[in-house]
Short mmCIF file of C-alpha atoms in Angstrom, two decimals:
data_model
loop_
_atom_site.label_atom_id
_atom_site.label_comp_id
_atom_site.label_asym_id
_atom_site.label_seq_id
_atom_site.Cartn_x
_atom_site.Cartn_y
_atom_site.Cartn_z
CA MET F 91 103.62 126.08 95.59
CA ARG F 92 106.70 124.51 94.01
CA ILE F 93 105.58 121.61 91.81
CA LEU F 94 107.73 118.67 90.74
CA ARG F 95 106.94 116.25 87.93
CA THR F 96 108.54 112.82 87.72
CA PRO F 97 110.26 112.18 84.36
CA ASP F 98 108.38 109.70 82.18
CA GLU F 99 111.42 107.47 81.77
CA ARG F 100 111.21 106.53 85.45
CA PHE F 101 108.11 104.47 84.57
CA ALA F 102 109.59 102.42 81.72
CA GLY F 103 109.20 98.66 81.91
CA LEU F 104 106.64 98.45 84.73
CA PRO F 105 105.68 94.78 85.31
CA ASP F 106 102.07 93.82 84.52
CA PHE F 107 101.10 97.47 84.11
CA PRO F 108 100.65 98.18 80.38
CA TYR F 109 98.16 101.02 80.81
CA GLU F 110 98.82 104.35 79.11
CA PRO F 111 98.67 107.25 81.55
CA ARG F 112 96.04 109.93 81.14
CA TYR F 113 96.07 113.37 82.73
CA ALA F 114 93.71 116.11 83.84
CA GLU F 115 94.14 119.52 85.47
CA VAL F 116 92.65 119.61 88.97
CA GLY F 117 93.39 123.15 90.13
CA ASP F 118 96.31 124.83 91.86
CA GLY F 119 98.30 124.35 88.64
CA LEU F 120 98.43 120.60 89.21
CA ARG F 121 98.18 117.74 86.74
CA MET F 122 96.69 114.50 88.07
CA ALA F 123 97.35 111.14 86.41
CA TYR F 124 95.12 108.11 86.07
CA VAL F 125 94.90 104.86 84.12
CA GLU F 126 91.91 102.93 82.82
CA ALA F 127 91.08 99.35 81.89
CA GLY F 128 87.95 97.75 80.52
CA PRO F 129 85.24 99.04 78.19
CA ALA F 130 84.61 102.79 78.19
CA GLY F 131 80.88 102.12 78.51
CA GLY F 132 81.22 99.81 81.49
CA ALA F 133 80.07 100.75 84.97
CA PRO F 134 82.84 102.95 86.44
CA VAL F 135 84.82 101.61 89.37
CA VAL F 136 87.23 104.11 90.91
CA LEU F 137 90.27 102.57 92.64
CA LEU F 138 91.88 104.93 95.15
CA HIS F 139 95.27 104.00 96.58
CA GLY F 140 96.88 105.22 99.77
CA GLU F 141 100.22 105.88 101.43
CA PRO F 142 102.89 105.50 100.01
CA SER F 143 101.74 103.59 96.91
CA TRP F 144 100.18 104.59 93.58
CA SER F 145 97.82 103.17 90.94
CA PHE F 146 100.33 100.41 90.15
CA LEU F 147 99.05 98.79 93.36
CA TYR F 148 95.76 97.97 91.61
CA ARG F 149 97.17 96.28 88.50
CA HIS F 150 95.79 92.80 89.33
CA VAL F 151 92.47 94.23 90.51
CA MET F 152 92.10 96.11 87.23
CA THR F 153 92.55 92.92 85.21
CA GLU F 154 89.62 91.26 86.99
CA LEU F 155 87.35 94.29 86.69
CA ALA F 156 88.06 94.67 82.98
CA ALA F 157 87.37 90.97 82.42
CA ALA F 158 83.96 91.48 84.07
CA GLY F 159 83.11 94.27 81.64
CA LEU F 160 83.63 97.10 84.12
CA ARG F 161 85.47 100.36 83.56
CA ALA F 162 88.33 100.43 86.08
CA ILE F 163 89.76 103.90 86.78
CA ALA F 164 92.84 104.14 88.99
CA PRO F 165 94.09 107.66 89.78
CA ASP F 166 97.41 108.63 91.29
CA LEU F 167 96.84 110.94 94.23
CA ILE F 168 98.60 114.28 93.97
CA GLY F 169 102.14 113.77 95.27
CA PHE F 170 102.21 110.13 94.16
CA GLY F 171 102.72 108.05 91.02
CA ARG F 172 102.74 110.04 87.80
CA SER F 173 100.77 112.92 89.30
CA ASP F 174 102.40 116.27 90.06
CA LYS F 175 104.16 116.56 93.39
CA PRO F 176 103.91 119.71 95.51
CA ALA F 177 107.33 119.94 97.13
CA GLY F 178 106.37 121.45 100.49
CA LEU F 179 104.94 119.44 103.38
CA ALA F 180 102.54 122.30 104.12
CA ASP F 181 101.21 122.11 100.55
CA HIS F 182 99.47 118.86 101.50
CA THR F 183 96.28 119.06 103.53
CA TYR F 184 93.41 116.61 103.91
CA ALA F 185 90.98 119.13 102.42
CA ARG F 186 93.19 119.72 99.40
CA HIS F 187 93.56 116.02 98.65
CA VAL F 188 89.80 115.55 98.82
CA GLU F 189 89.26 118.51 96.49
CA TRP F 190 91.97 117.49 94.01
CA THR F 191 90.52 113.98 93.76
CA ARG F 192 86.95 115.27 93.55
CA ALA F 193 87.97 117.59 90.71
CA LEU F 194 89.37 114.66 88.74
CA LEU F 195 86.46 112.29 89.26
CA LEU F 196 83.51 114.66 89.07
CA ASP F 197 84.69 117.64 87.00
CA ALA F 198 87.33 116.27 84.62
CA LEU F 199 85.89 112.76 84.15
CA GLY F 200 82.26 113.60 84.89
CA LEU F 201 81.64 110.23 86.52
CA ARG F 202 78.16 109.16 87.56
CA GLY F 203 77.01 105.85 88.95
CA MET F 204 80.53 105.13 90.14
CA THR F 205 81.60 102.58 92.69
CA VAL F 206 84.26 104.07 94.94
CA VAL F 207 86.93 101.65 96.17
CA GLY F 208 89.30 102.97 98.81
CA GLN F 209 92.22 101.44 100.67
CA ASP F 210 94.34 103.25 103.27
CA TRP F 211 94.25 107.00 102.40
CA GLY F 212 92.15 106.09 99.38
CA GLY F 213 89.34 105.38 101.83
CA LEU F 214 89.88 108.55 103.83
CA ILE F 215 89.50 110.51 100.60
CA GLY F 216 86.98 108.30 98.80
CA LEU F 217 84.55 108.02 101.71
CA ARG F 218 84.52 111.81 102.00
CA ILE F 219 83.75 112.21 98.29
CA ALA F 220 81.02 109.57 98.46
CA ALA F 221 79.41 111.24 101.48
CA GLU F 222 79.62 114.73 100.02
CA HIS F 223 78.42 113.75 96.52
CA PRO F 224 76.16 110.71 97.01
CA GLU F 225 74.22 111.51 93.83
CA ARG F 226 77.30 110.43 91.84
CA VAL F 227 77.82 107.15 93.72
CA ALA F 228 76.30 103.72 93.07
CA GLY F 229 78.30 101.78 95.66
CA ILE F 230 81.24 101.87 98.04
CA VAL F 231 83.99 99.36 98.84
CA ALA F 232 86.11 99.88 101.96
CA ALA F 233 89.27 97.77 101.88
CA ASN F 234 91.61 98.11 104.88
CA THR F 235 90.65 101.70 105.57
CA GLY F 236 88.46 103.93 107.70
CA LEU F 237 87.36 107.50 108.28
CA PRO F 238 88.99 108.71 111.50
CA THR F 239 87.57 111.67 113.39
CA GLY F 240 90.12 111.84 116.19
CA ASP F 241 87.53 110.68 118.73
CA ILE F 242 88.97 107.14 118.92
CA PRO F 243 92.73 106.58 119.43
CA MET F 244 94.75 105.17 116.55
CA PRO F 245 96.61 101.88 117.23
CA GLU F 246 100.17 102.06 118.52
CA VAL F 247 101.54 100.44 115.37
CA TRP F 248 100.18 103.38 113.37
CA HIS F 249 101.89 105.90 115.64
CA ARG F 250 105.18 104.07 115.14
CA PHE F 251 104.67 104.18 111.38
CA ARG F 252 103.86 107.90 111.52
CA GLU F 253 107.00 108.71 113.47
CA SER F 254 109.21 106.61 111.22
CA VAL F 255 107.89 108.36 108.09
CA LEU F 256 108.27 111.84 109.54
CA ASN F 257 111.73 111.30 110.98
CA ALA F 258 113.51 109.03 108.51
CA PRO F 259 116.47 110.87 106.89
CA ALA F 260 115.71 108.98 103.67
CA LEU F 261 112.27 107.52 103.02
CA ASP F 262 112.49 103.99 101.59
CA ILE F 263 109.14 103.76 99.78
CA ALA F 264 109.52 100.16 98.59
CA ARG F 265 110.47 99.03 102.10
CA PHE F 266 107.32 100.58 103.57
CA VAL F 267 105.15 98.87 100.96
CA GLN F 268 106.89 95.55 101.58
CA ALA F 269 106.33 95.95 105.33
CA GLY F 270 102.59 96.08 104.64
CA CYS F 271 102.57 92.86 102.58
CA ARG F 272 102.59 89.22 103.61
CA THR F 273 104.21 88.05 100.37
CA PRO F 274 107.73 88.99 99.22
CA LEU F 275 107.83 91.61 96.48
CA PRO F 276 110.09 90.87 93.48
CA PRO F 277 112.83 93.44 92.78
CA GLU F 278 111.00 94.80 89.74
CA VAL F 279 107.86 95.42 91.81
CA ARG F 280 109.83 97.17 94.54
CA ALA F 281 111.44 99.29 91.82
CA ALA F 282 107.98 100.24 90.53
CA TYR F 283 107.04 101.63 93.93
CA ASP F 284 110.26 103.65 94.02
CA ALA F 285 109.82 104.92 90.45
CA PRO F 286 107.71 108.03 91.21
CA PHE F 287 110.39 109.47 93.52
CA PRO F 288 113.77 110.20 91.87
CA ASP F 289 115.08 111.71 95.12
CA GLU F 290 113.95 112.93 98.54
CA THR F 291 112.63 116.24 97.22
CA TYR F 292 109.78 114.38 95.48
CA LYS F 293 108.54 112.70 98.67
CA ALA F 294 106.63 115.50 100.41
CA GLY F 295 103.34 113.67 99.77
CA PRO F 296 104.37 110.38 101.41
CA ARG F 297 106.00 112.27 104.28
CA ALA F 298 102.99 114.50 104.88
CA MET F 299 100.13 112.01 104.72
CA PRO F 300 100.52 110.30 108.12
CA GLY F 301 100.46 113.68 109.83
CA LEU F 302 97.16 114.58 108.11
CA VAL F 303 95.19 111.72 109.71
CA PRO F 304 92.92 113.21 112.41
CA THR F 305 94.20 112.02 115.78
CA SER F 306 92.40 114.47 118.09
CA PRO F 307 88.77 115.67 118.22
CA ASP F 308 89.84 119.24 117.40
CA ASP F 309 91.78 118.28 114.25
CA PRO F 310 90.91 120.59 111.30
CA ALA F 311 89.56 117.63 109.32
CA ALA F 312 87.49 116.16 112.15
CA PRO F 313 84.24 118.11 111.57
CA ALA F 314 84.09 117.18 107.87
CA ASN F 315 84.77 113.53 108.69
CA ARG F 316 82.06 113.50 111.37
CA ALA F 317 79.63 114.96 108.86
CA ALA F 318 80.62 112.25 106.38
CA TRP F 319 79.94 109.55 108.98
CA GLN F 320 76.43 110.94 109.51
CA VAL F 321 75.71 110.70 105.80
CA LEU F 322 77.30 107.31 105.23
CA THR F 323 75.58 105.58 108.15
CA THR F 324 72.18 106.37 106.63
CA LEU F 325 73.07 106.30 102.92
CA GLU F 326 71.15 103.68 100.98
CA ARG F 327 74.02 102.61 98.74
CA PRO F 328 75.53 99.10 98.76
CA PHE F 329 78.61 99.18 100.99
CA LEU F 330 81.08 96.29 100.81
CA VAL F 331 83.61 95.78 103.61
CA ALA F 332 86.50 93.82 102.05
CA PHE F 333 89.29 93.63 104.61
CA SER F 334 92.23 91.29 104.89
CA ASP F 335 92.77 89.09 107.93
CA SER F 336 96.23 90.47 108.76
CA ASP F 337 96.19 94.25 108.93
CA PRO F 338 97.13 95.61 112.37
CA ILE F 339 96.61 99.20 111.22
CA THR F 340 92.98 99.21 110.08
CA GLY F 341 91.68 95.79 111.10
CA GLY F 342 89.72 97.25 114.00
CA MET F 343 87.58 99.25 111.59
CA ARG F 344 85.97 96.23 109.99
CA PRO F 345 83.38 95.47 112.71
CA ILE F 346 82.62 99.18 113.08
CA LEU F 347 81.87 99.60 109.39
CA LEU F 348 79.78 96.41 109.30
CA LYS F 349 77.70 97.60 112.24
CA THR F 350 77.22 101.24 111.31
CA MET F 351 76.97 101.46 107.52
CA ALA F 352 73.38 101.18 106.34
CA GLY F 353 74.44 99.89 102.94
CA ALA F 354 76.39 97.00 104.47
CA SER F 355 73.27 95.26 105.77
CA GLY F 356 72.31 92.03 104.06
CA LEU F 357 75.55 91.65 102.08
CA GLU F 358 78.22 88.97 102.32
CA HIS F 359 81.50 90.67 103.24
CA PRO F 360 84.72 88.82 102.42
CA VAL F 361 87.69 88.40 104.71
CA ILE F 362 90.69 87.96 102.46
CA LYS F 363 93.00 85.45 104.08
CA GLY F 364 96.77 85.62 104.11
CA ALA F 365 96.89 89.28 103.13
CA GLY F 366 98.38 92.27 104.90
CA HIS F 367 97.66 95.98 104.77
CA PHE F 368 98.30 96.13 101.02
CA LEU F 369 95.87 93.39 100.16
CA GLN F 370 96.01 94.43 96.50
CA GLU F 371 99.56 93.06 96.40
CA ASP F 372 98.92 89.94 98.46
CA ALA F 373 95.59 89.01 96.88
CA GLY F 374 94.81 91.48 94.10
CA ALA F 375 93.02 89.06 91.80
CA GLU F 376 90.84 87.79 94.65
CA LEU F 377 89.98 91.33 95.72
CA GLY F 378 89.18 92.20 92.12
CA ARG F 379 86.77 89.28 91.82
CA HIS F 380 84.97 90.32 95.01
CA ILE F 381 84.62 93.89 93.76
CA ALA F 382 83.42 92.73 90.33
CA ALA F 383 80.80 90.44 91.88
CA PHE F 384 79.67 93.24 94.20
CA VAL F 385 79.26 95.76 91.38
CA THR F 386 77.50 93.42 88.98
CA SER F 387 75.17 92.19 91.72
CA ALA F 388 74.25 95.74 92.66
CA GLN F 389 73.57 96.49 88.99
CA ARG F 390 71.17 93.55 88.78
CA VAL F 391 69.31 94.73 91.88
CA ARG F 392 68.97 98.27 90.51
CA ASN F 393 67.74 96.99 87.15
CA ALA F 394 65.27 94.48 88.60
#
């Protein structure tokens, strides 16, 4: 496995993102990056990003969580952000990304009582970890995400996105993020999304991820995802469904999650208006307040 590491100077001057990076080894010779905000003793809230973003996406969410006294932890998936970047497409598999992230959260950080927040691929990974290690999880937030098994077809807009990522001669990361937002991104924010990738050789992660989503029942990841569904639909952990109102990619998952997840019953689930697929960009502070209220409310119930 050939491993690339983005030079630190690429991340100078990031807007509204003052957090010092931290690192941990997660196996396969890889170093995974993460940032934190809020008190070290606060209830841990893990913020998992997706394709093709990185922890910078959660900067406004982190501010709200820290203000509520929570410990916000935002990792960069392997291949993204400040984390190491395996250079081969074949180096990236669904199982590896789950294991790399699990190794950071459970082994390196030793988290317990964590709330797992996942958007896009962050949900595909985070929901698996929550299902496979429920003893470490206090709650789950699904934000514009799902857990595909290949048994239900993906929407056509997703297939178009997948083909464009796989076939583009040069992958314009900032353009893809902008396409998933309802609000215009300032130049400095677009530059922050481009920062992890000095050239095309660093982009194996973003190129590989769409092809790893299970799209047929015999996909290698399908059995593990089906097993995760069986756990999650009966798991007695608070489960918040916080979707935007304008995401053509994952919007269809909202009613399914509300209906099937045992932990979703009896909760008020927000629909964040005027936000696209990357609702953290369009309405990050609002999403952060919903997550903070969810976590603190669940704490009060547990302590009652």
